[in-house]
């Protein structure tokens, strides 16, 4: 297959590495000439350009830009695309993107590979990034079934766990819970610790922070731009999750204030038992 | 040295393994005969009994019981101890323990090895558990300097990063920030997700939860009994941290509600930059 990839960062670059290794021809596009060059050097693309001129040759195009550029990129592509070209994206929010992109291009199928790392950019691209990681495809009732199947087969061929059963709305609320809410509560942890006004305590906290703090603060120390995008494009879902979270936190504070140890223990037993529903192993 | 270890769980058992490998004689005590037997079988102790009869032979005794049993255990030991015997504990809260234990036994030195794992019990004991992990020793102005040094040298010999400069109060507020607060906010994350009333969304969240959720929820899925002990014995410090945290969370919710994206971005940039102050690498 001839596959276009627009945006050669971690996700775009990693897709290119895997897809080329399976024999597909990968045509890349990035605004930066240096990124195009690196992508060629590491073998993530067969060819790369700083414009979209080669894209009309593609059978399927992955738009791997940051969220705000997905719709403008599609608009720019449309005049030169063949009707058979499937276009997909990799944005972490789906409702607003799928709605607008489907209106623009009926052969659009939204996607979300859940395979971020702490690193970004073409230099972070790696083979087999998607193996055993969720890759959500969010078709609408109008999405061409054949295009959905082609995309599903393709991401399945690079080892991802493919999900096609969730609507954009279900996807967005689900990722608000398990991806976007964690970023916000984790960032607030770091922020709260830094609010300590006693410099001896702050120094001790910084010296003694160990694996528990490292885990809980990990996603709160991530890419700020991505965090803002989540909140901006998934605002209602993330606020719904944050408000529910605040209620649960208040309950827990209340248990401690009133020394209601049995309710605290019940809650911690419940969360201990519930966690394996989300995390295997 | 002859070293007594009372309570042969993860910490007590792991201390025994390391200390014996350095040539010390380790006398163990556990309420359960089967635990004594396992400790002997895995080489964590030279001898083990279900009572404290062998403890008076020890030069130094680690009390590795759960927090509520530390003071009663010391009370039980005192009548038979030589005045030279150093007693220490491994409780994760220090102020109430150090206060009461020092009043009971002037040769008491509080300690806190920060080397928990998800596993518990003698079967989770392992060699080198303490290597490069913080081990806080919290002397008071009255603590015998020589005893503090003996304990510090001993835990240094098993590879721990030893800290002796923090008072029990500084320790307790510091661990409230970096250890106890994370447990509470992480548990609230799991609780909030489970509060989702739409079964399709909950199912999707459970299926799609990936590394970000796994990290952020890890300590909230831990031992409920330990969580309650933290809150119970470190109540004021943990409430102080929780209230500050709630304020930071409210700010962040407010930024999203009012679409104050620049403040949200500033916060996330701040937390990204601040995290390495706590976590090397």
XYZ file of C-alpha atoms in Angstrom:
562
model
C 0.000 0.000 0.000
C 1.079 3.598 -0.500
C 0.710 5.317 2.845
C 0.993 9.029 3.552
C 2.052 10.285 6.959
C 1.676 13.989 7.704
C 3.522 15.037 10.842
C 6.668 13.063 11.564
C 6.868 13.025 15.356
C 6.820 10.128 17.786
C 3.585 8.649 16.440
C 4.042 9.486 12.755
C 7.664 8.364 12.770
C 6.925 5.133 14.613
C 4.032 4.325 12.255
C 6.405 4.867 9.333
C 9.075 2.543 10.737
C 6.603 -0.292 11.282
C 4.693 0.154 8.039
C 7.827 0.272 5.910
C 9.129 -2.859 7.614
C 5.936 -4.587 6.430
C 6.650 -3.597 2.836
C 4.441 -0.550 2.457
C 5.691 2.580 0.730
C 5.612 5.513 3.134
C 5.385 9.104 1.916
C 6.099 11.588 4.680
C 5.409 15.262 5.189
C 6.726 17.593 7.825
C 6.985 21.361 7.971
C 10.649 21.089 8.896
C 13.231 20.023 6.341
C 15.456 18.686 9.145
C 12.645 16.416 10.360
C 12.130 15.108 6.814
C 15.837 14.355 6.627
C 15.917 12.558 9.986
C 12.839 10.538 9.051
C 14.593 9.393 5.876
C 17.817 8.645 7.732
C 16.178 6.433 10.342
C 14.068 4.664 7.720
C 10.677 5.984 8.828
C 9.768 7.136 5.298
C 10.677 6.328 1.708
C 10.382 9.975 0.733
C 9.524 13.095 2.713
C 8.648 16.648 1.707
C 7.875 19.872 3.504
C 4.627 20.202 1.546
C 1.697 17.889 0.806
C 2.453 17.448 -2.932
C 3.080 13.700 -2.736
C -0.013 12.925 -0.657
C -2.471 12.416 -3.582
C -0.513 9.265 -4.504
C -1.450 7.668 -1.168
C -4.116 5.030 -0.651
C -4.359 5.944 3.018
C -3.158 9.029 4.874
C -2.400 9.336 8.585
C -2.652 12.928 9.824
C -0.288 12.898 12.803
C -0.163 16.624 13.519
C -1.120 18.175 16.859
C -4.909 18.363 17.275
C -5.387 22.014 16.170
C -3.827 21.276 12.756
C -5.808 18.141 11.891
C -8.836 19.867 10.321
C -6.813 22.560 8.473
C -4.542 19.829 7.107
C -7.502 17.863 5.790
C -8.937 21.015 4.224
C -5.657 21.596 2.471
C -5.532 18.012 1.195
C -9.059 17.687 -0.138
C -8.758 19.446 -3.526
C -6.122 16.960 -4.705
C -7.369 13.695 -3.140
C -8.864 10.753 -5.039
C -12.298 9.811 -3.608
C -10.920 6.407 -2.671
C -8.230 7.797 -0.400
C -8.865 6.941 3.222
C -7.863 9.661 5.672
C -7.369 9.021 9.374
C -5.881 10.966 12.293
C -4.186 10.100 15.571
C -5.635 12.785 17.852
C -6.348 11.886 21.469
C -9.802 13.506 21.325
C -12.284 12.271 18.757
C -15.729 13.934 18.899
C -14.916 17.371 17.448
C -12.379 15.991 14.980
C -14.526 13.150 13.650
C -17.532 15.429 13.310
C -15.755 18.089 11.264
C -13.492 15.782 9.284
C -16.334 13.459 8.289
C -18.328 16.447 7.068
C -15.334 17.453 4.951
C -14.342 14.002 3.703
C -16.738 11.080 3.803
C -13.851 8.621 3.605
C -12.453 9.872 6.934
C -12.076 7.418 9.829
C -10.942 8.737 13.221
C -8.261 6.917 15.172
C -6.330 7.138 18.432
C -3.218 5.077 19.066
C -2.670 5.069 22.833
C 1.053 4.719 22.766
C 2.557 7.916 24.070
C 5.919 7.995 25.777
C 7.599 10.733 27.761
C 9.639 11.541 24.666
C 8.441 13.419 21.613
C 9.600 14.098 18.103
C 11.086 12.044 15.284
C 14.104 11.123 17.415
C 11.796 9.323 19.835
C 10.262 7.224 17.018
C 10.712 3.518 17.518
C 9.863 0.165 15.979
C 6.991 -1.778 17.522
C 5.757 1.187 19.569
C 2.157 0.038 19.085
C 2.558 -3.616 19.983
C -0.061 -4.618 22.564
C -1.131 -1.003 23.007
C -4.747 0.054 22.438
C -5.497 1.609 19.039
C -9.033 2.959 19.004
C -10.831 3.498 15.713
C -14.051 5.480 16.088
C -16.287 5.018 13.060
C -19.629 6.800 12.778
C -22.732 5.133 11.299
C -21.812 6.882 8.014
C -18.197 5.672 7.877
C -17.518 3.398 4.862
C -17.269 -0.097 6.383
C -14.561 -1.114 3.940
C -12.348 1.822 4.899
C -12.784 1.053 8.587
C -11.746 -2.535 7.885
C -8.668 -1.515 5.887
C -7.504 0.786 8.679
C -8.247 -1.825 11.354
C -6.278 -4.478 9.455
C -3.376 -2.098 8.972
C -3.006 -1.138 12.643
C -3.577 -4.732 13.620
C -0.631 -5.680 11.376
C 1.678 -3.498 13.468
C 0.658 -5.367 16.614
C -1.813 -2.938 18.173
C -4.898 -4.050 20.098
C -7.571 -2.626 17.823
C -10.910 -1.371 19.150
C -13.579 -0.368 16.628
C -16.664 -0.576 18.828
C -16.548 2.816 20.555
C -18.260 5.960 19.310
C -16.250 9.200 19.441
C -18.333 10.256 22.459
C -17.751 7.037 24.396
C -14.053 7.221 23.516
C -13.742 10.802 24.698
C -15.368 10.227 28.077
C -13.383 7.011 28.560
C -10.052 8.717 27.858
C -11.118 11.632 30.057
C -11.228 9.100 32.897
C -8.142 7.071 32.233
C -5.838 9.470 30.431
C -6.831 13.126 30.794
C -7.992 13.098 34.437
C -4.743 11.393 35.531
C -2.736 14.212 33.921
C -4.638 16.853 35.864
C -4.534 15.126 39.252
C -0.889 14.202 38.784
C 0.062 17.779 37.882
C -1.852 19.023 40.928
C 0.227 16.680 43.097
C 3.474 18.261 41.933
C 1.974 21.722 42.265
C 0.721 21.037 45.805
C 4.088 19.669 46.952
C 5.837 22.739 45.549
C 3.437 24.918 47.565
C 5.118 23.808 50.799
C 6.313 27.019 52.444
C 8.716 25.431 54.949
C 11.969 25.066 53.046
C 13.222 22.252 55.310
C 10.123 20.194 54.632
C 10.261 20.912 50.895
C 13.909 19.882 50.769
C 13.177 16.673 52.683
C 10.229 15.901 50.393
C 12.418 16.381 47.318
C 15.199 14.212 48.721
C 12.916 11.429 49.958
C 10.536 11.221 46.993
C 10.731 7.664 45.800
C 8.872 5.211 43.571
C 5.381 6.101 44.850
C 5.797 9.773 44.056
C 7.546 8.953 40.783
C 4.601 6.881 39.565
C 1.870 9.207 40.725
C 3.547 12.345 39.370
C 4.709 10.862 36.069
C 1.995 12.047 33.708
C 1.726 15.392 35.522
C 5.292 16.088 34.478
C 4.553 15.502 30.812
C 4.123 17.742 27.790
C 2.183 20.893 28.836
C 0.948 21.540 25.302
C -0.658 18.092 25.139
C -2.306 18.696 28.507
C -3.842 21.929 27.309
C -5.066 20.251 24.103
C -6.808 17.534 26.123
C -8.585 20.111 28.253
C -9.441 22.356 25.329
C -10.799 19.718 22.970
C -12.327 17.419 25.580
C -13.499 20.136 27.941
C -16.920 18.860 28.990
C -15.830 15.260 29.455
C -12.751 16.191 31.463
C -14.736 18.616 33.651
C -17.304 15.892 34.297
C -14.488 13.587 35.417
C -12.738 16.258 37.469
C -15.936 17.173 39.337
C -16.659 13.560 40.193
C -13.025 13.161 41.281
C -13.263 16.216 43.537
C -16.309 14.659 45.196
C -14.444 11.422 45.883
C -11.455 13.349 47.226
C -13.722 15.400 49.497
C -15.278 12.227 50.878
C -11.853 10.903 51.678
C -10.723 14.137 53.345
C -13.919 14.045 55.356
C -13.245 10.484 56.543
C -9.826 11.545 57.801
C -11.095 14.745 59.424
C -13.798 12.854 61.288
C -11.543 9.850 61.973
C -14.006 7.621 60.178
C -11.368 4.943 59.704
C -13.780 2.198 58.720
C -15.073 4.240 55.742
C -11.500 5.091 54.766
C -10.560 1.427 54.920
C -13.651 0.409 52.931
C -12.734 2.935 50.252
C -9.129 1.758 50.040
C -10.258 -1.873 49.931
C -12.665 -0.989 47.143
C -9.988 0.796 45.112
C -7.518 -2.048 45.669
C -10.094 -4.513 44.355
C -11.214 -2.253 41.489
C -7.805 -1.446 40.020
C -7.303 -4.844 38.312
C -10.461 -4.130 36.265
C -8.392 -1.471 34.515
C -4.918 -2.921 34.667
C -4.123 -6.527 33.833
C -1.391 -8.136 35.916
C 26.597 -8.090 65.541
C 23.622 -9.928 67.004
C 20.530 -8.384 65.478
C 16.945 -8.982 66.508
C 14.109 -8.577 64.020
C 10.566 -8.577 65.334
C 7.992 -8.932 62.582
C 9.146 -10.977 59.616
C 7.325 -9.429 56.684
C 8.675 -7.739 53.570
C 10.853 -5.275 55.489
C 11.880 -7.507 58.383
C 12.585 -10.453 56.101
C 14.559 -8.367 53.613
C 16.627 -6.782 56.404
C 17.384 -10.293 57.672
C 18.523 -11.543 54.264
C 20.920 -8.623 53.778
C 22.253 -8.532 57.344
C 22.944 -12.270 57.446
C 24.748 -12.038 54.116
C 27.053 -9.489 55.777
C 27.884 -11.943 58.563
C 25.559 -10.743 61.296
C 23.582 -13.188 63.395
C 19.869 -12.557 62.974
C 17.343 -13.580 65.629
C 13.789 -13.368 64.342
C 10.399 -13.209 65.974
C 6.981 -13.574 64.424
C 3.626 -14.436 65.901
C 3.137 -17.143 63.301
C 5.131 -20.353 63.464
C 4.770 -20.777 59.682
C 6.364 -17.358 59.129
C 9.267 -18.291 61.423
C 9.730 -21.474 59.419
C 9.658 -19.671 56.052
C 12.105 -17.052 57.337
C 14.520 -19.826 58.328
C 14.019 -21.648 55.030
C 14.799 -18.615 52.878
C 17.771 -17.663 55.049
C 16.353 -14.452 56.467
C 17.115 -15.484 60.070
C 19.474 -17.756 61.954
C 16.786 -18.599 64.457
C 13.167 -17.529 64.846
C 10.638 -17.879 67.633
C 6.995 -16.976 68.125
C 7.900 -15.102 71.330
C 10.483 -12.485 72.266
C 12.630 -14.744 74.465
C 15.749 -14.522 72.318
C 15.653 -10.742 71.915
C 17.669 -9.847 75.056
C 20.729 -11.391 73.362
C 20.582 -8.775 70.596
C 22.846 -5.743 70.309
C 20.275 -4.010 68.107
C 16.595 -4.776 67.557
C 14.483 -3.785 64.546
C 10.779 -3.648 65.385
C 9.179 -4.342 61.995
C 5.574 -4.789 63.086
C 2.672 -2.699 61.787
C 2.597 0.748 63.415
C -0.017 -0.003 66.119
C 2.156 -2.789 67.577
C 5.463 -0.902 67.780
C 4.943 0.695 71.186
C 3.336 -2.385 72.804
C 6.206 -4.502 71.474
C 8.776 -2.178 72.999
C 6.896 -2.219 76.313
C 6.989 -5.985 76.288
C 10.723 -6.027 75.534
C 11.905 -3.493 78.113
C 11.984 -5.608 81.282
C 14.516 -7.997 79.750
C 16.702 -5.606 77.695
C 20.289 -4.657 78.502
C 20.675 -0.831 78.680
C 23.108 -0.992 75.761
C 20.597 -2.561 73.392
C 19.638 -0.184 70.609
C 16.005 -0.428 69.529
C 14.736 0.953 66.239
C 11.532 0.644 64.230
C 10.591 0.840 60.559
C 7.249 2.666 60.808
C 6.338 5.100 58.050
C 5.241 7.754 60.570
C 7.738 8.959 63.130
C 6.479 11.716 65.463
C 4.111 9.705 67.702
C 6.337 6.630 67.676
C 9.602 8.400 68.437
C 7.996 10.441 71.185
C 6.538 7.485 73.051
C 9.339 5.030 72.383
C 12.063 7.457 73.456
C 10.179 8.092 76.694
C 10.107 4.335 77.260
C 13.658 3.513 76.145
C 16.319 6.179 75.916
C 18.343 4.018 73.549
C 15.557 4.101 70.939
C 16.270 5.551 67.480
C 13.396 5.865 64.993
C 13.856 4.768 61.405
C 11.952 4.548 58.138
C 13.209 2.509 55.218
C 11.349 3.770 52.119
C 11.424 0.546 50.199
C 7.905 -0.752 49.952
C 6.768 -2.900 47.070
C 3.284 -3.950 46.018
C 3.917 -7.290 47.699
C 3.835 -7.988 51.415
C 4.869 -10.737 53.794
C 7.901 -12.945 54.228
C 7.474 -14.431 50.755
C 8.038 -10.980 49.259
C 11.332 -10.557 51.151
C 14.296 -10.017 48.870
C 18.017 -9.390 48.901
C 19.169 -5.837 48.255
C 15.685 -4.356 48.674
C 17.185 -1.239 50.277
C 19.916 -0.508 47.753
C 19.718 3.142 46.660
C 16.447 3.614 48.493
C 16.075 6.301 51.168
C 16.411 5.117 54.772
C 15.504 7.929 57.132
C 16.760 7.885 60.712
C 15.068 10.498 62.900
C 17.106 11.148 66.036
C 15.939 13.590 68.692
C 18.341 15.923 70.541
C 18.341 13.316 73.337
C 19.184 10.313 71.125
C 22.576 8.749 72.002
C 24.866 9.851 69.162
C 26.751 6.568 69.181
C 23.552 4.552 68.738
C 22.468 6.754 65.863
C 25.849 6.179 64.222
C 25.716 2.398 64.693
C 22.269 2.254 63.085
C 23.302 4.600 60.269
C 26.399 2.499 59.519
C 24.349 -0.678 59.538
C 21.708 0.519 57.075
C 24.416 2.108 54.978
C 26.105 -1.293 54.781
C 23.015 -2.748 53.087
C 23.196 -0.084 50.404
C 20.513 2.344 51.546
C 20.785 6.114 51.121
C 20.846 7.135 54.757
C 19.358 10.426 55.971
C 19.872 11.402 59.606
C 19.238 15.124 59.382
C 15.444 15.220 59.576
C 13.422 15.559 62.756
C 10.391 13.279 63.166
C 8.152 16.278 62.407
C 9.987 17.244 59.216
C 9.983 13.596 58.143
C 6.266 13.222 58.740
C 5.242 16.290 56.756
C 7.679 15.375 53.966
C 6.299 11.836 53.649
C 2.762 13.233 53.842
C 3.608 15.086 50.619
C 5.488 12.458 48.692
C 4.110 9.203 50.009
C 0.810 9.566 51.874
C -0.839 12.242 49.703
C -0.114 10.207 46.541
C -1.929 7.211 48.051
C -5.045 9.279 48.737
C -5.188 11.028 45.355
C -4.410 7.818 43.520
C -7.159 5.931 45.359
C -9.580 8.755 44.567
C -8.730 8.353 40.878
C -9.770 4.710 40.895
C -12.850 5.540 42.950
C -13.873 8.355 40.593
C -13.481 6.191 37.482
C -15.592 3.468 39.085
C -18.299 6.070 39.739
C -19.023 6.280 36.005
C -22.705 5.406 35.664
C -22.717 4.730 31.903
C -21.703 1.099 31.598
C -20.437 1.548 28.020
C -18.085 4.308 29.088
C -16.908 2.361 32.134
C -16.226 -0.691 29.992
C -14.302 1.393 27.461
C -12.300 3.065 30.251
C -11.388 -0.314 31.695
C -10.381 -1.715 28.306
C -8.389 1.339 27.227
C -6.596 2.108 30.497
C -2.932 2.048 29.671
C 0.422 3.104 31.124
C -0.715 6.573 32.264
C -3.565 5.184 34.311
C -1.394 2.332 35.542
C 1.214 4.719 36.951
C -1.196 7.204 38.454
C -3.388 4.559 40.089
C -0.587 2.299 41.330
C -0.278 3.382 44.941
C -4.050 3.838 45.239
C -4.432 0.128 44.590
C -2.075 -0.779 47.433
C -2.535 -2.195 50.909
C -5.668 -0.603 52.500
C -4.424 -1.253 56.032
C -1.228 0.711 55.360
C -3.263 3.582 53.916
C -5.399 3.773 57.038
C -2.299 3.691 59.266
C -0.786 6.616 57.368
C -3.928 8.673 57.819
C -4.422 7.661 61.434
C -0.874 8.260 62.643
C -0.043 11.178 60.394
C -3.467 12.785 60.428
C -2.613 16.484 60.733
C 0.230 16.412 58.207
C -1.776 14.478 55.644
C -4.807 16.757 56.072
C -2.571 19.781 55.587
C -1.289 18.266 52.335
C -4.742 17.186 51.184
C -6.215 20.655 51.737
C -3.421 22.319 49.807
C -3.862 19.733 47.062
C -7.599 20.402 46.874
C -6.835 24.092 46.407
C -4.460 23.372 43.510
C -7.003 21.028 41.949
C -9.738 23.659 42.265
C -7.520 26.214 40.536
C -6.991 23.833 37.678
C -10.713 23.018 37.364
C -11.384 26.743 37.362
C -8.882 27.319 34.528
C -10.667 24.718 32.414
C -14.163 25.986 33.267
C -13.224 29.536 32.329
C -11.096 28.419 29.347
C -8.119 30.161 30.879
C -5.737 28.132 28.721
C -2.703 30.289 29.384
C -2.945 29.700 33.145
C -3.466 25.992 32.544
C -0.409 25.897 30.308
C 1.658 27.875 32.837
C 0.691 25.402 35.540
C 1.561 22.379 33.433
C 4.858 23.969 32.417
C 5.608 24.656 36.064
C 4.862 21.060 37.097
C 6.884 19.684 34.193
C 9.855 21.775 35.300
C 9.361 21.051 39.015
C 9.126 17.262 38.825
C 12.877 16.652 38.333
C 13.459 18.358 41.712
C 11.846 15.278 43.243
C 12.792 12.576 40.775
C 16.283 12.161 39.394
C 16.496 11.087 35.764
